[in-house]
CSV table of C-alpha atoms and ligand atoms in Angstrom, one decimal:
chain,number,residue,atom,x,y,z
A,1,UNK,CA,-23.7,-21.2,-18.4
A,2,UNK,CA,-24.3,-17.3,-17.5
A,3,UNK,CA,-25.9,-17.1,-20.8
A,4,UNK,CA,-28.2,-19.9,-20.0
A,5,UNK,CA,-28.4,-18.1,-17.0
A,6,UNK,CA,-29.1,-14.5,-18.1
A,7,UNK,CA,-31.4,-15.5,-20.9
A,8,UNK,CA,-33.8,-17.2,-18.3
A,9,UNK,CA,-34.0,-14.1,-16.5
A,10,UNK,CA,-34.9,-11.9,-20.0
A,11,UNK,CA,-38.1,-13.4,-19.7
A,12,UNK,CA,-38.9,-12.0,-16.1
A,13,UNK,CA,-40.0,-8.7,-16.7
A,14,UNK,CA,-39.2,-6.0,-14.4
A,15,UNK,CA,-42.7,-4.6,-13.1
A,16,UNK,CA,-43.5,-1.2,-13.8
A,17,UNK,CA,-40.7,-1.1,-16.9
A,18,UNK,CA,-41.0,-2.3,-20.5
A,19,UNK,CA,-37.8,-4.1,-19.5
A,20,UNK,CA,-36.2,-7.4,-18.6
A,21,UNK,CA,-34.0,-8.4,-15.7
A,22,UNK,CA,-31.1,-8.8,-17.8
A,23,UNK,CA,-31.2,-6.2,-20.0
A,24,UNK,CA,-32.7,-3.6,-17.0
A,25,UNK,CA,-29.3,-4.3,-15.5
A,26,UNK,CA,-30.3,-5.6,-12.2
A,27,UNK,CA,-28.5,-8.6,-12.8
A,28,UNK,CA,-25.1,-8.8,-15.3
A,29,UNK,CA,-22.5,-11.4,-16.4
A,30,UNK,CA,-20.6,-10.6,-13.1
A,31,UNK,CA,-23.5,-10.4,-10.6
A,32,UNK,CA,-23.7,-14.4,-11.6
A,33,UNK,CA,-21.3,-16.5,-9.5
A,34,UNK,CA,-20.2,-20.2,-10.4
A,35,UNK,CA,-18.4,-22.5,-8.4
A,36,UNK,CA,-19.0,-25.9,-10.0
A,37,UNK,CA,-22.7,-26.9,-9.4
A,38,UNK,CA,-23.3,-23.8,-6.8
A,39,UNK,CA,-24.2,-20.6,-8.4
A,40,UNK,CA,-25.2,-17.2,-6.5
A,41,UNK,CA,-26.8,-15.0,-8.4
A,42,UNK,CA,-26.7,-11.3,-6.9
A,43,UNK,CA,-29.6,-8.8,-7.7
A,44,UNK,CA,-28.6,-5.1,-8.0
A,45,UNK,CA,-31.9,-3.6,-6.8
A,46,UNK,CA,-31.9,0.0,-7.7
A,47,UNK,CA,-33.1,2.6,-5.1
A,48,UNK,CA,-36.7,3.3,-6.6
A,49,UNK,CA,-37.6,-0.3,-6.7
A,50,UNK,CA,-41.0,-0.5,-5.6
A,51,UNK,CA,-42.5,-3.9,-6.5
A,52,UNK,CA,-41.8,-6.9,-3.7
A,53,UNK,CA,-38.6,-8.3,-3.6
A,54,UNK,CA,-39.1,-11.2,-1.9
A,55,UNK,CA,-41.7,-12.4,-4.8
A,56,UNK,CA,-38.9,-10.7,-7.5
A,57,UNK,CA,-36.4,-13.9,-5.3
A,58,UNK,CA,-38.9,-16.3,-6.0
A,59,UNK,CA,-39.6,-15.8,-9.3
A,60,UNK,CA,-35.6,-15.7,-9.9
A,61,UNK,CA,-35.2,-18.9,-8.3
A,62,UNK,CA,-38.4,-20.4,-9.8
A,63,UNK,CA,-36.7,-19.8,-13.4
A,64,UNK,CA,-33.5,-21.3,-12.4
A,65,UNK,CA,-34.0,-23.9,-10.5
A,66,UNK,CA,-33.9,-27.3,-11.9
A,67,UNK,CA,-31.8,-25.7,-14.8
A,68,UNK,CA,-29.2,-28.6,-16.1
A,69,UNK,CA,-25.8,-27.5,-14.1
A,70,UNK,CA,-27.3,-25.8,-11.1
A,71,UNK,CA,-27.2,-28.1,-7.8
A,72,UNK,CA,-27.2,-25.1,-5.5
A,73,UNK,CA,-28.7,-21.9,-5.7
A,74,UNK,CA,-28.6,-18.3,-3.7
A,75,UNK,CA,-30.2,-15.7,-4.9
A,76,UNK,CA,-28.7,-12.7,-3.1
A,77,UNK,CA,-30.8,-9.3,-3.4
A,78,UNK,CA,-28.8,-6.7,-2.7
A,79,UNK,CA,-31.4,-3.5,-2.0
A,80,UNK,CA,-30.8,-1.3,0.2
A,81,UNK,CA,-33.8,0.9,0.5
A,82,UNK,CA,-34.5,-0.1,3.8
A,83,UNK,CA,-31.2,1.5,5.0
A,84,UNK,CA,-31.2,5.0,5.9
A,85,UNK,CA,-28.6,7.3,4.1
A,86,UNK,CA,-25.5,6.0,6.0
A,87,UNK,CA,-23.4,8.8,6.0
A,88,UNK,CA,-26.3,11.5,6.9
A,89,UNK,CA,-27.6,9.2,9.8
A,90,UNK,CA,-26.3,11.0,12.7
A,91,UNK,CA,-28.5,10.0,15.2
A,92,UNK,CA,-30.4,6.7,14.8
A,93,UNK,CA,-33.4,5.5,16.5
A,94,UNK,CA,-32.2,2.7,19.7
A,95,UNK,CA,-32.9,-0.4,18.5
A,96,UNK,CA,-35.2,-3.2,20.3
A,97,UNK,CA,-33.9,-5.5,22.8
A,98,UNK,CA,-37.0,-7.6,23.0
A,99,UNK,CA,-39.9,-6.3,21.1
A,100,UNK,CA,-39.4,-4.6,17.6
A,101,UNK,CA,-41.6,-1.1,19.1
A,102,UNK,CA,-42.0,1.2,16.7
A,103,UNK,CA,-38.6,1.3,15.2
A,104,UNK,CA,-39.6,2.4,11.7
A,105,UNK,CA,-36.8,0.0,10.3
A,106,UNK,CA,-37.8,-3.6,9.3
A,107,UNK,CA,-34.7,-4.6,8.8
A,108,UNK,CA,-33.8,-4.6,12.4
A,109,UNK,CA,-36.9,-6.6,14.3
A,110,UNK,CA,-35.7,-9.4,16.4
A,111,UNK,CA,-35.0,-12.8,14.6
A,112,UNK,CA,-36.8,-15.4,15.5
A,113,UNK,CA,-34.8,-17.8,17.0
A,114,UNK,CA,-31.9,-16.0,18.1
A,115,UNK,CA,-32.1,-14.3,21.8
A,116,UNK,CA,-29.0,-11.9,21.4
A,117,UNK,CA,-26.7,-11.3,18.5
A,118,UNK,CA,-23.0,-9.5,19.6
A,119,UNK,CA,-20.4,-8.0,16.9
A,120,UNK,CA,-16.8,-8.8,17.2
A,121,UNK,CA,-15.5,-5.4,15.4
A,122,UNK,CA,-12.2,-4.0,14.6
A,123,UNK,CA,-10.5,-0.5,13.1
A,124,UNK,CA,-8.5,-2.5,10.7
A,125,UNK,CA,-7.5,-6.0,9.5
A,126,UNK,CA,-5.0,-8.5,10.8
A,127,UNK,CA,-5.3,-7.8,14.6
A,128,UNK,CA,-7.0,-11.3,14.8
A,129,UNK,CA,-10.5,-9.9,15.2
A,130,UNK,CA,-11.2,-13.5,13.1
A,131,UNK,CA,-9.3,-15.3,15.6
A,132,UNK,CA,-10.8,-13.8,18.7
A,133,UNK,CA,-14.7,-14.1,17.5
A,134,UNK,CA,-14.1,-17.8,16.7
A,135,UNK,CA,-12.5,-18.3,20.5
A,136,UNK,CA,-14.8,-16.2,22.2
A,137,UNK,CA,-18.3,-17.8,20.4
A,138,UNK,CA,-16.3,-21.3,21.5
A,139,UNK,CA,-15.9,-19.5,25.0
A,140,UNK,CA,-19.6,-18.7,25.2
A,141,UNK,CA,-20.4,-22.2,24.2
A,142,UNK,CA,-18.1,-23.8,27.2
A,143,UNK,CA,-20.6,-21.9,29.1
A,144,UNK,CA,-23.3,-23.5,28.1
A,145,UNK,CA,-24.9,-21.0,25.7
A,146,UNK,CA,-26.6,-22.4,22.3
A,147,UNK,CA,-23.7,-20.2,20.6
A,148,UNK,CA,-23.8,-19.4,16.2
A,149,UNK,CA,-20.7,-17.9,14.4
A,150,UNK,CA,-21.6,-16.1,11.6
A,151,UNK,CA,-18.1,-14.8,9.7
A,152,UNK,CA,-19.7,-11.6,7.8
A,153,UNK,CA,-16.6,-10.5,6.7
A,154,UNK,CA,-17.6,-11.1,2.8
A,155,UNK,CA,-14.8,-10.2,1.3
A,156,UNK,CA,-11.9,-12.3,3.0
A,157,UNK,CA,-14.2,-14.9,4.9
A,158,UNK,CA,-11.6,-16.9,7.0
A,159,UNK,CA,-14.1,-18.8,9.1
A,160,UNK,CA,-13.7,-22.2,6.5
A,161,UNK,CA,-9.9,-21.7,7.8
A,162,UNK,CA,-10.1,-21.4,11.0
A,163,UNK,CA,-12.8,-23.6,11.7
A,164,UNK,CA,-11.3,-26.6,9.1
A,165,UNK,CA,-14.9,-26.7,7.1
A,166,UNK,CA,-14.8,-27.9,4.0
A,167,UNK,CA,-17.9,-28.9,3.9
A,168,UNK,CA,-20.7,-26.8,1.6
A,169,UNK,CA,-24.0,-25.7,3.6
A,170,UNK,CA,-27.1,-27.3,2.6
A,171,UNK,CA,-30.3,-26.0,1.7
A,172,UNK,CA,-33.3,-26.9,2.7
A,173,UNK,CA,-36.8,-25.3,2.0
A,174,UNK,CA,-35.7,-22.3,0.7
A,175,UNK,CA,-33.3,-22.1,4.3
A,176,UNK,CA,-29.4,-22.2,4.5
A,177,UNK,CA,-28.8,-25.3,7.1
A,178,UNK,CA,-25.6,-23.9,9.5
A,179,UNK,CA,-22.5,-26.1,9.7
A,180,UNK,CA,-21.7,-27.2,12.9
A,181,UNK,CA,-18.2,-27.6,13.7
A,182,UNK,CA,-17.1,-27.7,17.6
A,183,UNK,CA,-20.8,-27.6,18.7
A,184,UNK,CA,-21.3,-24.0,17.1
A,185,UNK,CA,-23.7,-23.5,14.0
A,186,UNK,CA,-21.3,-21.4,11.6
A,187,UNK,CA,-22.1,-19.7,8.7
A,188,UNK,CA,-19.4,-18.0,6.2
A,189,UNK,CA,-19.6,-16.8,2.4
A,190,UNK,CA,-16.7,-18.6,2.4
A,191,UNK,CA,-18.8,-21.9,2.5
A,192,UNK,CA,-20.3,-21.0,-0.6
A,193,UNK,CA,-17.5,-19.5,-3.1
A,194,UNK,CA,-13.7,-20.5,-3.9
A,195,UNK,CA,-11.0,-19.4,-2.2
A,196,UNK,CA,-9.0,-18.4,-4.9
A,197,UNK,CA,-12.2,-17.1,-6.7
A,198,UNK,CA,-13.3,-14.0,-4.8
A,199,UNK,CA,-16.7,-12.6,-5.8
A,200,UNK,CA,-16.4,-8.6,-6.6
A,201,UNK,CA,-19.1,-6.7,-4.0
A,202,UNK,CA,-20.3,-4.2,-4.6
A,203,UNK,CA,-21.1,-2.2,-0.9
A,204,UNK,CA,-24.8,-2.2,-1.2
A,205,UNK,CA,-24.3,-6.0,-1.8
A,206,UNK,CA,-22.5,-6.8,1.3
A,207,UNK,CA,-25.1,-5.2,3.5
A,208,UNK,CA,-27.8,-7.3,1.6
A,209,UNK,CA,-25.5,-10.8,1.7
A,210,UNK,CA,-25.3,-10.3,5.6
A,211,UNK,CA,-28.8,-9.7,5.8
A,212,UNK,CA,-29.5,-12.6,4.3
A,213,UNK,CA,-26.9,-14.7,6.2
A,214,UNK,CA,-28.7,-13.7,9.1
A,215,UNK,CA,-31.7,-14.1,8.9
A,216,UNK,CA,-32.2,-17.0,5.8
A,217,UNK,CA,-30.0,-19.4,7.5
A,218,UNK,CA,-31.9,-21.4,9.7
A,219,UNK,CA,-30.1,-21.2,13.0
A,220,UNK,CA,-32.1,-22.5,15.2
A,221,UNK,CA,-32.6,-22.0,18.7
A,222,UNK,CA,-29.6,-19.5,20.0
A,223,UNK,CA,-28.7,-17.7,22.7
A,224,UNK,CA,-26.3,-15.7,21.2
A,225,UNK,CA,-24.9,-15.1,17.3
A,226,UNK,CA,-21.3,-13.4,17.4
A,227,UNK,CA,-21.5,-11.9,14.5
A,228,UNK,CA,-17.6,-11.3,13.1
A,229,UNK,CA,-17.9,-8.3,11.0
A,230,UNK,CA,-15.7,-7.4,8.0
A,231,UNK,CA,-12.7,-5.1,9.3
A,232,UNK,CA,-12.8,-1.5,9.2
A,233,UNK,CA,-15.7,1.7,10.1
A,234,UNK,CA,-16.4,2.1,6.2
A,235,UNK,CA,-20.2,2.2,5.2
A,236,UNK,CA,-21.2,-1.2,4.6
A,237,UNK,CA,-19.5,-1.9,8.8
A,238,UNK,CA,-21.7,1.1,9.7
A,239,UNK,CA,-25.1,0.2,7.5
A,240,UNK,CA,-24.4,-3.5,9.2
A,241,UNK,CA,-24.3,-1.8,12.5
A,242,UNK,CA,-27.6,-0.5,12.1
A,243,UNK,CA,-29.6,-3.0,10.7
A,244,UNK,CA,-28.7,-6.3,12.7
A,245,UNK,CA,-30.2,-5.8,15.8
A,246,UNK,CA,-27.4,-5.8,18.3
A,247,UNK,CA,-27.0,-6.3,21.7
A,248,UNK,CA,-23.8,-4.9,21.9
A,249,UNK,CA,-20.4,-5.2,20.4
A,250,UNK,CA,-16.5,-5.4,21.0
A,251,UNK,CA,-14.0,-4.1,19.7
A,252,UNK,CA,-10.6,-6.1,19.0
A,253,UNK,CA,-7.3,-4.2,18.9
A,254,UNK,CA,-3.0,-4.7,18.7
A,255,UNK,CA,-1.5,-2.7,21.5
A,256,UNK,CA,0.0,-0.5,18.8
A,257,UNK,CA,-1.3,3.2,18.7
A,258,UNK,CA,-2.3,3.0,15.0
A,259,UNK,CA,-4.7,-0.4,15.7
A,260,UNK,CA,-6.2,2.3,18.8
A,261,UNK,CA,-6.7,5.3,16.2
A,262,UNK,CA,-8.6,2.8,13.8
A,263,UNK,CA,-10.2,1.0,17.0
A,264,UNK,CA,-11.6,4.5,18.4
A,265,UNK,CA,-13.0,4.9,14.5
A,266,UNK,CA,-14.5,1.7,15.5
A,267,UNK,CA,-16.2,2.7,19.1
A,268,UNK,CA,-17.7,5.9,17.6
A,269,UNK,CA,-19.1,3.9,14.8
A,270,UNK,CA,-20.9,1.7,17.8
A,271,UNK,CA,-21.8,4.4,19.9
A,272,UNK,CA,-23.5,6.4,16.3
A,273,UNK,CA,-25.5,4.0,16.1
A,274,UNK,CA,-26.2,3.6,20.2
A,275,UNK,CA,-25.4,-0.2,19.6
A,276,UNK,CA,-23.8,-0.7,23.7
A,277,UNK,CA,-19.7,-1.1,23.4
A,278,UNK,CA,-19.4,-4.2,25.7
A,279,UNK,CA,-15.3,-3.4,25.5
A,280,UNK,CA,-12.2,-3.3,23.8
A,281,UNK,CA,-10.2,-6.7,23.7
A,282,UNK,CA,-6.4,-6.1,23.8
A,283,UNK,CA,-5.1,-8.9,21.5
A,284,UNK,CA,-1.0,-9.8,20.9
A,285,UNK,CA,-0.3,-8.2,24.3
A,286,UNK,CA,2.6,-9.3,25.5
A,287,UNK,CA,5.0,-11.7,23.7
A,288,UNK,CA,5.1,-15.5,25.9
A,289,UNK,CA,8.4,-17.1,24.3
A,290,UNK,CA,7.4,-20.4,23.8
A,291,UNK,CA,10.9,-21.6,25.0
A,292,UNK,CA,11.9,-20.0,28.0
A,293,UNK,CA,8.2,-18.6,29.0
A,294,UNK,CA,9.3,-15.4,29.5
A,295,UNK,CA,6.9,-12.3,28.6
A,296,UNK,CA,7.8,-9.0,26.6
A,297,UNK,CA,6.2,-6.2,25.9
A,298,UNK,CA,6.9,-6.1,22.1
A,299,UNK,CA,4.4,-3.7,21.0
A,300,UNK,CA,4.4,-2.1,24.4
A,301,UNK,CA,2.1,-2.4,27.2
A,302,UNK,CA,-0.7,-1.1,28.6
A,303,UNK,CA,-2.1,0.8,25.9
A,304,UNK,CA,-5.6,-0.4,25.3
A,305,UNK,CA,-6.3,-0.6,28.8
A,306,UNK,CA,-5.4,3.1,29.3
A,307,UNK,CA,-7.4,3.9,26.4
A,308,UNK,CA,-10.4,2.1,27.4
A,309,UNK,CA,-10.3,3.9,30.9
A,310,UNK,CA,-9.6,7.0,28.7
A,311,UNK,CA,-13.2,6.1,26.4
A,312,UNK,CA,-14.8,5.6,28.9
A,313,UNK,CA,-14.7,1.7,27.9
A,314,UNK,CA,-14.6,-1.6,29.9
A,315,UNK,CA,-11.7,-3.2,29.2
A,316,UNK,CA,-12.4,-6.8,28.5
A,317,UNK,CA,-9.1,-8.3,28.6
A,318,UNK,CA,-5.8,-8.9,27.0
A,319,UNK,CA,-5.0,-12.3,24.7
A,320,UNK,CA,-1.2,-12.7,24.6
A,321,UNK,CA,0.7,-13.0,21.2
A,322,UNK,CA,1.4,-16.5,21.2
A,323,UNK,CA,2.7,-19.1,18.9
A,324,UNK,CA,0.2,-21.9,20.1
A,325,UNK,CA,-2.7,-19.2,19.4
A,326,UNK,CA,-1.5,-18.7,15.7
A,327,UNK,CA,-0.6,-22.2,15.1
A,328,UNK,CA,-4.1,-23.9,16.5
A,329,UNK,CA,-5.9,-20.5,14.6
A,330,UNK,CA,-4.5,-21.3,11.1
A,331,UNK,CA,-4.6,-25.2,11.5
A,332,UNK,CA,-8.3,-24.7,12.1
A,333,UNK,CA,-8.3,-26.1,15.3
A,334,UNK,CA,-8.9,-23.1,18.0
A,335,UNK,CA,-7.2,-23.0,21.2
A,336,UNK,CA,-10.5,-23.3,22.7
A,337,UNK,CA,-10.8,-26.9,21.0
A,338,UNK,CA,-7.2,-27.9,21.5
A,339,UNK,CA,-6.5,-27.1,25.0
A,340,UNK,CA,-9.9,-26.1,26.4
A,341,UNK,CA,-8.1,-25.7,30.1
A,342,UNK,CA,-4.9,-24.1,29.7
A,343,UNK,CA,-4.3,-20.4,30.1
A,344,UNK,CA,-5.2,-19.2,26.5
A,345,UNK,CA,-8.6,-20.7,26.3
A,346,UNK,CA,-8.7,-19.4,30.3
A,347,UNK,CA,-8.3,-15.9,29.3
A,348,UNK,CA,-10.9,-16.2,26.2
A,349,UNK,CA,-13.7,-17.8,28.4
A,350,UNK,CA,-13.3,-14.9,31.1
A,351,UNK,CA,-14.0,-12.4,28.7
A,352,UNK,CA,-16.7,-14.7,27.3
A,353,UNK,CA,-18.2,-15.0,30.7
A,354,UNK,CA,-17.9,-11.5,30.9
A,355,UNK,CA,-20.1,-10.7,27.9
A,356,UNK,CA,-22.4,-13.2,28.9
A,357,UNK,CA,-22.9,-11.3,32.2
A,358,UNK,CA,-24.2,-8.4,29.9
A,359,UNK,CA,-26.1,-10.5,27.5
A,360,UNK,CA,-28.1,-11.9,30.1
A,361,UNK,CA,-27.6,-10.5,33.7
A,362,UNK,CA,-30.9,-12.0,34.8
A,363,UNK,CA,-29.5,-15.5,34.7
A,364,UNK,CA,-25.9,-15.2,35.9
A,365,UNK,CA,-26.1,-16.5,39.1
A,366,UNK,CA,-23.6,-18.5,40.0
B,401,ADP,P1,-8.3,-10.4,11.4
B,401,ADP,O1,-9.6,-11.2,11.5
B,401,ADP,O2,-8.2,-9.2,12.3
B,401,ADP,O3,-7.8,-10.1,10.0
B,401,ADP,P2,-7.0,-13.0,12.1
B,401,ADP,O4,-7.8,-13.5,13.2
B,401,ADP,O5,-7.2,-13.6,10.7
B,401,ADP,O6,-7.1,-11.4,12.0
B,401,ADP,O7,-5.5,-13.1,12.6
B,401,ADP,C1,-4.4,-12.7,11.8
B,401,ADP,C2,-3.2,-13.6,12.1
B,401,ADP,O8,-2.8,-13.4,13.4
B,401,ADP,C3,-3.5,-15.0,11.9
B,401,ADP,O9,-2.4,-15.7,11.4
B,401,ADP,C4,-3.8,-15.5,13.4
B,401,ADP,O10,-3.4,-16.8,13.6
B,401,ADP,C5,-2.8,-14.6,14.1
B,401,ADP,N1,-3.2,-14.3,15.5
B,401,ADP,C6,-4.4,-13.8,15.9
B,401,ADP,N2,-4.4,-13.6,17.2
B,401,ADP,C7,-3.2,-14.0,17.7
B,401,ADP,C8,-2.6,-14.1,19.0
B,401,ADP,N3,-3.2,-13.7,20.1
B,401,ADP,N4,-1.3,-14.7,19.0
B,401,ADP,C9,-0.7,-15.1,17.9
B,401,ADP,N5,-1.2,-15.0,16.7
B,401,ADP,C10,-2.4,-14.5,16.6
């Protein structure tokens, strides 16, 4: 099937060179992706590529589609000349809260559609940054805010977990359609690839699968997008950063003093890229035994809230470690959905309220 696949694309010819897609390299046996009739098809644009990708997409899809075998197909380009040099960006240009201005980036206009977008960020991986975003988008919902969930975290997507999706997006003109699960539109490249069969990226091909998460899923009306990003302050968090236009972001962290090294990595990257830290979220505080309801301190106390004060940070709260909140995580049935009033989902929606009070300060009257 990728030979089908690649010898289609020999007879696009790259513009400008006496070559073919396949055989310029853009696109190789492992840039091709199949998961039964769904295949994604990643473009390696190099950096001097100056012919118009979006018509380069078209004529990629035009060539594949209808091909015997393909039922769904993503075409994912993955150039990244709109990004400035990550690493040698020190001081970026603010980026638009309402209008684009002059902001010389294109990547980061407003998307149509969605009013604010907010990044649910971490230092590192497993202090239930995954777990938080999906509560907190729920949170935002209870509110009554037209909420999206969009898991960008590429290379372990858990959003199909926790959300219990099975289900595979559809597309429609040329759009991904969301999935809506618990009245929020969710998105995940988890959707669209096996579990057990990870697709490679390469880091300019993150950036450039987010992109298009963003903004070629048709999302609809939103008020807000909590964007989950992948774990970590490595150059595809940063690039991500800088081209989605945020309205802010927060920062999840473990009490432990290692989680608030990688979580200050995590702030800086923010505040680089003068995207507004909304706050640090103190997740597994303290221990609730289940049995006898009594609370401990297991990983101490009190840390992220000193830092924050320290930063210079709101503080945004502290989520308990507590069995109900792994159990109802990993079942795929968030706390929020499972006991909407009890004191978990109470201390997600006061931080969600919290956020929303930033997102929109003109309309939180009470
Ligand atoms: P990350 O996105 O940071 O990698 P996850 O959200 O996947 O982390 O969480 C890692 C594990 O910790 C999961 O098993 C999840 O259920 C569990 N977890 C997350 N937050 C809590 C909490 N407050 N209490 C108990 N377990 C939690």
């Amino acid at each position: 099937m990728k030979n089908v696949i690649l010898a289609r694309l020999s007879t696009i010819p790259v513009p400008g060179q006496r070559m073919d897609l396949a055989r310029s390299g853009m696109i190789t046996e492992r840039d091709i992706s199949i998961d039964g009739d769904r295949v994604v098809v990643s473009v390696n644009v190099p950096d001097g590529y100056a012919a118009d990708l979006a018509e380069l997409k078209a004529l990629i899809e035009a060539k594949l589609e209808g091909l015997d075998g393909i039922g769904t197909l993503l075409v994912v380009m993955t150039a990244e000349r709109a990004a400035p040099p990550a690493p040698e960006a020190p001081k970026l240009k603010k980026r638009p809260t309402e209008a684009p201005g002059p902001d010389m980036r294109p990547q980061s206009a407003a998307i149509p559609g969605i009013r604010t977008i907010i990044a649910v960020a971490s230092g590192k991986g497993g202090v239930g940054k995954s777990t938080t975003a999906v509560n907190l988008a729920l949170g935002l919902r209870s509110l009554g805010l037209k909420t999206g969930l969009l898991d960008a975290d590429i290379y372990g997507p858990s959003l199909p977990r926790l959300m219990n999706i099975a289900a595979r997006p559809e597309i429609e003109n040329d759009r991904v359609l969301p999935i809506e699960q618990y009245g929020l539109k969710t998105m995940s490249m988890g959707f669209l690839m096996e579990e057990d069969n990870p697709v490679i990226w390469r880091g300019p091909m993150v950036v450039s699968a987010l992109m298009q998460m963003t903004r070629e899923v048709d999302w609809g009306a939103l008020d807000v997008l909590v964007l989950d990003m992948p774990p970590g302050t490595g150059d595809a968090q940063l690039t991500m950063a800088q081209q989605v236009p945020l309205q802010g972001a927060v920062i999840v962290s473990t009490p432990q003093d290692l989680a608030l090294i990688d979580a200050r990595k995590g702030l800086k990257m923010f505040k680089n890229v003068d995207v507004p830290i909304f706050g640090i979220i103190e997740n597994m505080s303290a221990f609730v035994c289940p049995h006898c309801g009594e609370t401990s301190h297991i990983f101490g106390h009190g840390g992220a809230e000193e830092d924050a004060r320290r930063l210079g940070v709101p503080f945004l709260g502290a989520i308990p470690l507590h069995m109900a909140i792994r159990e109802t995580s990993d079942a795929g049935t968030p706390v929020m959905v499972t006991d909407p009033d009890g004191p978990h989902a109470q201390a997600y929606r006061k931080i969600a309220l919290t956020i929303a009070t930033r997102l929109f300060p003109e309309t939180d009257e009470d």
